[in-house]
């Protein structure tokens, strides 16, 4: 038997998944019963007293009292003191099973000692930053090229957002075209041109406060999986000077919350070839989480450019980069003086030795331990357990996964879109609030999820951890309102 190389043991049947999601969206919401929700909210006041004090103080100095978009702020954000493997501990000493995993970078589990030891070694010899070349830059670039041969050359940057900015700039410089097409609802970081059609497909500039029109005038979106609409945009753009690139999250918007049919990426590749646009894979989430070959290896589709983040440093700071065809990436040549051909990118701390060494050893460890596949197996166990709970209690909720990326839709808010603006206007708030409540209910039961609807599993999630989590999930899911 050949060894499993990718985290996805069975690709979700997207027709069935969408049928179940549409069914969920047709129904009234089923939040946690009010008296039960009060018990969960009381948990925060009683058990998280120090978090509350810290948060009240933080509100005076930090807007909203919290800095991370993925941090829960309902009823208030808890403060974390310790992270190890599958668990987090808050400042009041409460332990949680951690399915946020910092938003995805830690496939080995939190604070994995063999990588931490290498980072400490680097700190002791070189410190975190030098501003000159360090051998680990080369080692990391070579390693990425071994895992993803499409990445002929690589530039390390500070974040996924920066990687996307660079990819777009490089694509425009190379093709000499302007238009960038993204999928509605997809998240590609927060640069001016990408805060467009964010989270909710069809909403264009809805979130673009503070961003001038000119910054998004060359950004376009199409509804998820609507290849006909993509083709129409590509045809139309020919009249406007052409499309520089199509950028996709290869498993679908919001880390596969709206999953793509298996063949989607291949078809986008074909369209890009037909219209002379570059294909950018945003592998910030999938890069190495889906397997060492990334989504491009899993789907067998070769992008022109790949954006990295998260796993590229194994959870250590300054996680970002862009790689791909040498003739495009060569535009990013650094150093003093320009060639006139250069697409400008930079960053004082970009490609620092600490981030490069952390990434290099994290990726090697992931390969050695087969961490993406182990994390994927944990995701499978979690998903099938959740599905069993949903079936047992006759709930309309939907669980599915792409390996270690697990989706649990209870409110369906993530699936609303502008196809039905009245439904969106009527239901966005109550469905979003239900999702917030579910997140708080899980947390009061010792489970940390991403915004109450997504979970990242890691290699540290043994069967025992997953079974403990399922017990806790059952408590919450069994306490929702009857129809
Ligand atoms: C698919 C995708 N692209 C880009 C980004 C932005 O990366 P960063 O937060 O490192 O700027 C994210 C962040 O979650 C992401 O999920």
Coordinates of C-alpha atoms and ligand atoms in Angstrom, one line a residue:
X1 CA 0.0 0.0 0.0
X2 CA 1.4 3.5 -0.8
X3 CA 1.7 5.8 2.0
X4 CA -1.0 8.5 2.2
X5 CA 0.7 11.8 1.3
X6 CA -2.2 14.3 1.7
X7 CA -4.4 15.2 4.6
X8 CA -7.7 14.6 2.7
X9 CA -8.6 10.9 2.8
X10 CA -11.8 11.5 0.9
X11 CA -12.7 14.7 -0.9
X12 CA -16.1 16.0 0.2
X13 CA -19.0 15.4 -2.2
X14 CA -19.7 19.0 -2.8
X15 CA -23.1 18.5 -4.4
X16 CA -24.2 16.8 -1.2
X17 CA -22.5 19.3 1.1
X18 CA -24.3 22.2 -0.7
X19 CA -27.6 20.4 -0.5
X20 CA -27.2 20.1 3.2
X21 CA -26.0 23.7 3.6
X22 CA -29.0 25.0 1.6
X23 CA -31.3 23.0 3.7
X24 CA -29.7 24.5 6.8
X25 CA -30.2 28.0 5.4
X26 CA -33.9 27.4 4.7
X27 CA -34.6 26.6 8.3
X28 CA -35.1 29.0 11.2
X29 CA -32.0 29.2 13.4
X30 CA -31.7 26.7 16.3
X31 CA -29.6 28.4 18.9
X32 CA -28.7 27.0 22.4
X33 CA -31.8 27.1 24.7
X34 CA -31.9 30.4 26.6
X35 CA -31.5 29.0 30.1
X36 CA -28.6 26.8 29.0
X37 CA -26.9 29.7 27.2
X38 CA -27.2 31.7 30.4
X39 CA -25.2 28.9 32.2
X40 CA -22.6 29.1 29.5
X41 CA -22.3 32.9 29.7
X42 CA -22.1 32.6 33.5
X43 CA -19.0 30.5 33.0
X44 CA -17.1 33.5 31.7
X45 CA -18.1 35.7 34.6
X46 CA -17.3 33.1 37.2
X47 CA -14.4 31.1 35.8
X48 CA -12.7 33.7 33.7
X49 CA -12.5 36.6 36.2
X50 CA -8.9 37.5 35.5
X51 CA -9.4 37.5 31.8
X52 CA -12.3 39.9 32.4
X53 CA -10.2 42.3 34.4
X54 CA -7.4 42.2 31.8
X55 CA -9.9 42.8 29.0
X56 CA -11.5 45.8 30.8
X57 CA -8.1 47.3 31.2
X58 CA -7.1 46.5 27.6
X59 CA -10.1 48.3 26.3
X60 CA -8.6 51.5 27.5
X61 CA -5.5 51.1 25.4
X62 CA -6.4 48.7 22.6
X63 CA -9.4 49.3 20.3
X64 CA -12.0 46.7 21.4
X65 CA -9.5 45.3 23.9
X66 CA -8.3 42.6 21.4
X67 CA -6.0 42.7 18.5
X68 CA -6.6 39.5 16.6
X69 CA -9.5 39.1 14.2
X70 CA -9.9 35.4 15.2
X71 CA -10.0 36.1 18.9
X72 CA -13.5 35.7 20.4
X73 CA -15.0 38.8 21.8
X74 CA -18.3 37.4 22.9
X75 CA -19.0 37.8 25.8
X76 CA -15.4 39.0 26.2
X77 CA -12.0 37.7 25.0
X78 CA -10.2 35.4 27.3
X79 CA -6.5 35.9 27.9
X80 CA -4.2 32.9 27.2
X81 CA -1.2 32.1 29.3
X82 CA 0.1 28.7 28.0
X83 CA 0.0 26.7 24.8
X84 CA 1.1 23.1 24.4
X85 CA 0.2 20.5 21.7
X86 CA -3.5 20.2 21.6
X87 CA -4.2 22.4 24.6
X88 CA -4.4 26.1 25.7
X89 CA -4.7 27.4 29.2
X90 CA -6.1 30.8 30.1
X91 CA -4.9 33.1 32.8
X92 CA -7.5 31.7 35.2
X93 CA -6.0 28.2 34.8
X94 CA -8.9 26.8 32.6
X95 CA -7.8 24.3 30.0
X96 CA -9.1 24.2 26.5
X97 CA -8.8 21.8 23.6
X98 CA -7.5 24.1 20.9
X99 CA -9.0 23.8 17.5
X100 CA -8.1 27.3 16.5
X101 CA -4.4 26.4 16.4
X102 CA -3.6 30.1 15.9
X103 CA -5.6 30.1 12.7
X104 CA -3.8 27.2 11.1
X105 CA 0.0 27.4 11.2
X106 CA 0.7 24.8 13.8
X107 CA 0.1 21.4 12.1
X108 CA 2.6 19.9 14.5
X109 CA 0.6 21.2 17.5
X110 CA 1.3 24.3 19.5
X111 CA 4.7 25.1 20.7
X112 CA 6.3 21.9 19.3
X113 CA 9.6 21.4 21.2
X114 CA 11.9 20.2 18.4
X115 CA 11.2 23.3 16.4
X116 CA 11.3 25.6 19.4
X117 CA 14.8 24.2 20.3
X118 CA 16.1 25.1 16.8
X119 CA 14.6 28.6 17.2
X120 CA 16.3 29.0 20.5
X121 CA 19.6 27.9 19.0
X122 CA 19.2 30.5 16.3
X123 CA 18.5 33.2 18.9
X124 CA 21.6 32.3 20.8
X125 CA 23.9 32.4 17.8
X126 CA 22.5 35.1 15.5
X127 CA 19.5 36.7 17.2
X128 CA 16.3 37.2 15.3
X129 CA 17.4 39.7 12.7
X130 CA 20.5 40.8 10.7
X131 CA 19.3 42.5 7.6
X132 CA 21.8 40.6 5.5
X133 CA 21.7 37.2 3.8
X134 CA 21.5 34.1 6.0
X135 CA 21.9 30.5 4.8
X136 CA 18.5 29.5 6.2
X137 CA 16.9 31.7 3.5
X138 CA 18.4 29.4 0.9
X139 CA 17.6 26.2 2.8
X140 CA 14.0 27.2 3.1
X141 CA 13.6 28.2 -0.5
X142 CA 15.2 24.9 -1.6
X143 CA 13.0 22.9 0.6
X144 CA 9.8 24.6 -0.7
X145 CA 11.0 24.0 -4.2
X146 CA 11.4 20.3 -3.4
X147 CA 7.9 20.1 -2.0
X148 CA 6.3 22.3 -4.7
X149 CA 8.3 22.2 -7.9
X150 CA 6.1 25.0 -9.3
X151 CA 7.9 27.3 -6.8
X152 CA 11.0 27.7 -8.9
X153 CA 12.0 30.8 -6.9
X154 CA 10.7 32.2 -3.7
X155 CA 10.7 35.5 -1.8
X156 CA 10.0 35.4 2.0
X157 CA 7.8 38.2 3.3
X158 CA 6.1 39.3 6.5
X159 CA 2.6 37.9 6.2
X160 CA 0.1 36.3 3.8
X161 CA -1.3 39.7 3.1
X162 CA 2.1 40.8 1.9
X163 CA 2.5 37.7 -0.1
X164 CA -0.8 38.4 -1.9
X165 CA 0.2 42.1 -2.5
X166 CA 3.5 40.9 -4.0
X167 CA 1.8 38.2 -6.2
X168 CA -0.6 40.8 -7.6
X169 CA 2.1 43.3 -8.2
X170 CA 4.3 40.7 -9.9
X171 CA 1.4 39.4 -12.0
X172 CA 0.7 42.9 -13.2
X173 CA 4.3 43.7 -13.9
X174 CA 4.8 40.5 -15.8
X175 CA 1.6 40.5 -17.9
X176 CA 1.3 44.3 -18.2
X177 CA -2.4 43.9 -17.5
X178 CA -4.3 45.3 -14.6
X179 CA -7.5 43.3 -13.7
X180 CA -7.4 40.9 -10.8
X181 CA -10.3 38.4 -10.4
X182 CA -11.0 36.8 -7.1
X183 CA -13.8 34.5 -5.9
X184 CA -16.5 36.3 -3.9
X185 CA -16.3 35.5 -0.2
X186 CA -12.6 34.5 -0.4
X187 CA -10.1 36.0 2.1
X188 CA -6.7 37.1 0.8
X189 CA -5.6 39.3 3.6
X190 CA -6.4 43.0 4.1
X191 CA -4.4 44.9 1.5
X192 CA -6.4 47.7 -0.2
X193 CA -7.1 45.9 -3.4
X194 CA -8.3 42.6 -1.7
X195 CA -10.8 44.0 0.7
X196 CA -13.4 43.3 -1.9
X197 CA -16.2 40.7 -1.9
X198 CA -14.9 39.9 1.5
X199 CA -16.6 37.0 3.5
X200 CA -20.0 37.5 1.7
X201 CA -19.9 36.9 -2.0
X202 CA -21.2 39.7 -4.2
X203 CA -20.6 42.5 -1.6
X204 CA -17.8 44.2 -3.4
X205 CA -16.7 47.2 -1.4
X206 CA -19.0 46.6 1.5
X207 CA -16.0 46.2 3.9
X208 CA -13.8 48.8 2.1
X209 CA -14.1 51.7 4.6
X210 CA -11.0 53.8 4.4
X211 CA -10.0 52.4 1.0
X212 CA -10.3 54.8 -2.0
X213 CA -12.2 53.6 -5.0
X214 CA -9.1 53.7 -7.1
X215 CA -7.6 50.9 -5.0
X216 CA -10.3 48.4 -5.9
X217 CA -11.2 49.6 -9.4
X218 CA -9.2 46.8 -11.0
X219 CA -10.5 44.1 -8.6
X220 CA -13.4 41.9 -9.6
X221 CA -15.2 39.0 -8.0
X222 CA -17.3 36.1 -9.3
X223 CA -19.7 33.9 -7.3
X224 CA -18.1 30.8 -5.8
X225 CA -17.8 28.0 -8.4
X226 CA -19.5 30.0 -11.1
X227 CA -17.0 29.2 -13.9
X228 CA -19.3 30.7 -16.5
X229 CA -19.2 34.0 -14.7
X230 CA -15.4 33.8 -14.6
X231 CA -15.2 33.2 -18.3
X232 CA -17.6 36.2 -18.9
X233 CA -15.3 38.4 -16.8
X234 CA -12.2 37.3 -18.7
X235 CA -13.9 38.0 -22.0
X236 CA -15.1 41.4 -20.9
X237 CA -11.7 42.3 -19.5
X238 CA -10.1 41.8 -22.9
X239 CA -11.8 45.0 -23.9
X240 CA -10.3 46.7 -20.8
X241 CA -6.7 45.7 -21.4
X242 CA -6.8 42.2 -20.0
X243 CA -6.7 40.2 -16.8
X244 CA -3.4 40.0 -15.0
X245 CA -4.4 37.2 -12.7
X246 CA -7.1 35.0 -11.2
X247 CA -6.5 34.4 -7.5
X248 CA -8.1 31.5 -5.7
X249 CA -8.1 29.8 -2.3
X250 CA -7.8 26.3 -3.9
X251 CA -10.2 24.5 -1.6
X252 CA -12.7 27.3 -1.8
X253 CA -13.4 30.7 -0.1
X254 CA -12.8 31.0 3.6
X255 CA -10.6 28.0 3.8
X256 CA -13.1 25.7 2.0
X257 CA -16.2 26.9 3.9
X258 CA -17.7 27.1 0.4
X259 CA -15.9 24.1 -1.0
X260 CA -15.0 23.8 -4.7
X261 CA -15.8 20.8 -6.8
X262 CA -12.6 18.7 -7.2
X263 CA -12.2 19.8 -10.8
X264 CA -12.6 23.5 -10.2
X265 CA -8.9 24.4 -10.0
X266 CA -8.1 22.6 -13.2
X267 CA -10.8 24.4 -15.0
X268 CA -9.6 27.8 -13.7
X269 CA -6.1 26.9 -14.9
X270 CA -7.5 26.2 -18.4
X271 CA -9.4 29.5 -18.4
X272 CA -6.2 31.4 -17.3
X273 CA -4.3 29.8 -20.1
X274 CA -6.9 30.6 -22.6
X275 CA -7.0 34.3 -21.6
X276 CA -3.3 34.8 -20.9
X277 CA -3.9 35.5 -17.2
X278 CA -1.7 34.1 -14.4
X279 CA -3.2 31.7 -11.9
X280 CA -2.3 32.6 -8.3
X281 CA -2.9 29.9 -5.6
X282 CA -3.3 31.5 -2.2
X283 CA -2.0 28.6 -0.2
X284 CA -1.7 30.6 3.0
X285 CA -3.9 28.0 4.7
X286 CA -3.5 24.9 2.5
X287 CA 0.3 25.3 2.0
X288 CA 1.7 22.3 3.9
X289 CA -1.5 21.8 5.9
X290 CA -3.1 19.7 3.1
X291 CA 0.2 17.9 2.6
X292 CA 3.8 18.9 1.8
X293 CA 2.8 19.4 -1.8
X294 CA 0.1 21.8 -0.8
X295 CA -3.3 22.1 -2.6
X296 CA -1.4 22.2 -5.9
X297 CA 0.0 18.8 -5.3
X298 CA -3.3 17.4 -4.0
X299 CA -5.3 18.7 -7.0
X300 CA -2.5 18.2 -9.5
X301 CA -2.8 21.7 -10.8
X302 CA 0.2 23.9 -11.4
X303 CA -0.3 27.6 -10.5
X304 CA 2.0 30.3 -11.9
X305 CA 2.4 31.9 -8.5
X306 CA 1.8 30.6 -5.0
X307 CA 1.2 32.7 -1.9
X308 CA 2.5 31.4 1.5
X309 CA 1.7 32.3 5.1
X310 CA 1.0 30.5 8.3
X311 CA 2.8 27.1 8.0
X312 CA 5.7 28.7 6.2
X313 CA 7.2 29.5 9.6
X314 CA 5.5 26.7 11.6
X315 CA 3.7 29.3 13.7
X316 CA 6.6 31.6 14.3
X317 CA 6.4 35.3 13.4
X318 CA 6.8 36.9 9.9
X319 CA 4.9 34.1 8.1
X320 CA 4.5 35.1 4.5
X321 CA 6.0 34.7 1.0
X322 CA 5.4 34.4 -2.7
X323 CA 6.9 31.9 -5.1
X324 CA 6.4 30.5 -8.6
X325 CA 7.7 30.8 -12.1
X326 CA 11.2 32.1 -12.1
X327 CA 10.5 34.7 -14.9
X328 CA 7.9 36.3 -12.7
X329 CA 9.6 36.0 -9.3
X330 CA 12.8 37.4 -10.8
X331 CA 11.0 40.8 -10.9
X332 CA 11.3 40.8 -7.1
X333 CA 15.1 40.8 -7.1
X334 CA 16.2 42.8 -4.1
X335 CA 19.4 44.8 -3.4
X336 CA 20.3 48.4 -3.9
X337 CA 19.6 49.8 -7.3
X338 CA 16.9 48.8 -9.8
X339 CA 16.8 47.4 -13.2
X340 CA 13.8 49.3 -14.3
X341 CA 12.0 45.9 -14.5
X342 CA 11.7 45.5 -10.8
X343 CA 8.4 45.1 -9.0
X344 CA 9.1 46.7 -5.7
X345 CA 8.7 44.7 -2.5
X346 CA 10.6 44.9 0.8
X347 CA 10.3 44.7 4.6
X348 CA 12.9 45.3 7.3
X349 CA 12.3 42.0 9.0
X350 CA 11.4 40.0 5.9
X351 CA 13.3 36.7 5.5
X352 CA 14.9 37.1 9.0
X353 CA 17.0 34.2 10.2
X354 CA 14.6 33.3 13.0
X355 CA 11.6 32.9 10.7
X356 CA 13.5 31.1 8.0
X357 CA 15.1 28.6 10.5
X358 CA 11.7 28.1 12.2
X359 CA 10.0 27.4 8.8
X360 CA 12.8 25.2 7.6
X361 CA 12.7 22.9 10.7
X362 CA 9.0 23.0 11.0
X363 CA 8.5 21.8 7.4
X364 CA 11.2 19.1 7.8
X365 CA 9.5 17.9 11.0
X366 CA 6.1 17.9 9.3
X367 CA 7.6 15.8 6.5
X368 CA 9.4 13.4 8.9
X369 CA 6.3 12.9 11.1
X370 CA 3.8 12.9 8.3
X371 CA 2.0 15.6 10.4
X372 CA -0.4 16.8 7.7
X373 CA -1.8 13.2 7.3
X374 CA -2.0 12.6 11.0
X375 CA -3.8 16.0 11.5
X376 CA -6.1 15.0 8.6
X377 CA -7.0 11.7 10.3
X378 CA -7.8 13.7 13.5
X379 CA -10.0 15.9 11.3
X380 CA -11.8 12.9 9.8
X381 CA -12.5 11.5 13.3
X382 CA -13.8 14.8 14.5
X383 CA -16.0 15.2 11.5
X384 CA -17.5 11.8 11.6
X385 CA -18.1 12.1 15.3
X386 CA -19.8 15.5 14.8
X387 CA -21.9 14.0 12.0
X388 CA -23.0 11.1 14.3
X389 CA -24.0 13.7 17.0
X390 CA -26.0 15.7 14.4
X391 CA -27.7 12.6 13.2
X392 CA -28.5 11.3 16.7
X393 CA -30.2 14.5 17.7
X394 CA -31.9 15.1 14.3
X395 CA -30.2 18.5 13.8
X396 CA -30.0 20.4 10.5
X397 CA -26.4 21.3 11.2
X398 CA -23.6 20.4 8.7
X399 CA -20.2 18.9 9.3
X400 CA -17.6 18.3 6.6
X401 CA -13.9 18.5 6.3
X402 CA -10.9 18.8 3.9
X403 CA -8.5 16.8 6.1
X404 CA -7.5 18.9 9.1
X405 CA -9.8 21.7 8.1
X406 CA -13.1 20.9 9.7
X407 CA -16.3 22.9 9.2
X408 CA -19.3 22.8 11.5
X409 CA -22.1 25.0 10.3
X410 CA -24.8 25.5 12.8
X411 CA -26.1 29.0 11.9
X412 CA -25.3 28.9 8.2
X413 CA -24.2 32.6 8.3
X414 CA -21.1 31.8 6.4
X415 CA -23.2 30.6 3.5
X416 CA -25.4 33.7 3.0
X417 CA -24.7 35.8 -0.1
X418 CA -26.0 38.6 -2.3
X419 CA -27.9 36.2 -4.6
X420 CA -30.7 36.8 -2.1
X421 CA -30.2 40.3 -0.7
X422 CA -33.4 40.4 1.3
X423 CA -32.5 37.2 3.1
X424 CA -29.0 38.5 3.6
X425 CA -30.3 41.8 5.1
X426 CA -32.9 39.9 7.3
X427 CA -30.8 37.0 8.5
X428 CA -27.1 38.1 8.6
X429 CA -27.3 39.6 12.1
X430 CA -29.3 36.9 13.9
X431 CA -27.3 34.1 12.2
X432 CA -24.0 35.8 13.0
X433 CA -25.1 36.2 16.6
X434 CA -26.0 32.5 16.8
X435 CA -22.5 31.6 15.5
X436 CA -21.0 33.9 18.2
X437 CA -23.1 32.2 20.8
X438 CA -22.1 28.7 19.6
X439 CA -18.4 29.8 19.9
X440 CA -19.0 31.0 23.4
X441 CA -20.9 27.8 24.3
X442 CA -18.1 25.6 23.0
X443 CA -15.5 27.7 24.9
X444 CA -17.5 27.4 28.1
X445 CA -17.2 23.7 27.6
X446 CA -13.5 23.7 27.1
X447 CA -13.3 23.9 23.3
X448 CA -11.8 26.7 21.2
X449 CA -12.9 26.9 17.6
X450 CA -12.4 29.4 14.9
X451 CA -15.3 31.8 15.1
X452 CA -17.7 29.1 16.2
X453 CA -17.8 27.3 12.9
X454 CA -14.3 26.1 11.8
X455 CA -11.7 23.9 13.4
X456 CA -8.1 23.2 12.6
X457 CA -6.8 19.9 13.9
X458 CA -3.1 19.1 14.4
X459 CA -0.8 16.1 14.8
X460 CA -1.2 16.6 18.6
X461 CA -4.9 15.6 18.4
X462 CA -4.8 12.0 19.3
X463 CA -7.9 9.8 19.3
X464 CA -8.3 10.5 23.0
X465 CA -8.2 14.3 22.5
X466 CA -10.8 14.0 19.7
X467 CA -13.1 11.8 21.7
X468 CA -12.9 14.1 24.7
X469 CA -13.8 17.0 22.3
X470 CA -16.7 15.1 20.9
X471 CA -18.1 14.5 24.3
X472 CA -18.0 18.2 24.9
X473 CA -19.5 19.0 21.6
X474 CA -22.4 16.7 22.3
X475 CA -23.2 18.6 25.5
X476 CA -23.6 21.8 23.5
X477 CA -25.3 20.4 20.4
X478 CA -27.8 18.5 22.5
X479 CA -28.8 21.8 24.2
X480 CA -30.1 23.7 21.2
X481 CA -33.7 24.7 20.8
X482 CA -36.3 22.2 19.5
X483 CA -37.8 23.0 16.2
Ligands
LIG1 C1 -6.3 32.3 2.4 C2 -5.7 33.4 3.2 N1 -4.9 34.3 2.5 C3 -4.3 35.3 3.1 C4 -4.4 35.5 4.4 C5 -3.7 36.6 5.1 O1 -2.6 36.2 5.8 P1 -2.0 37.0 7.0 O2 -3.0 37.0 8.1 O3 -0.7 36.3 7.3 O4 -1.7 38.4 6.5 C6 -5.1 34.5 5.2 C7 -5.2 34.7 6.7 O5 -5.9 34.0 7.3 C8 -5.8 33.5 4.5 O6 -6.5 32.6 5.2

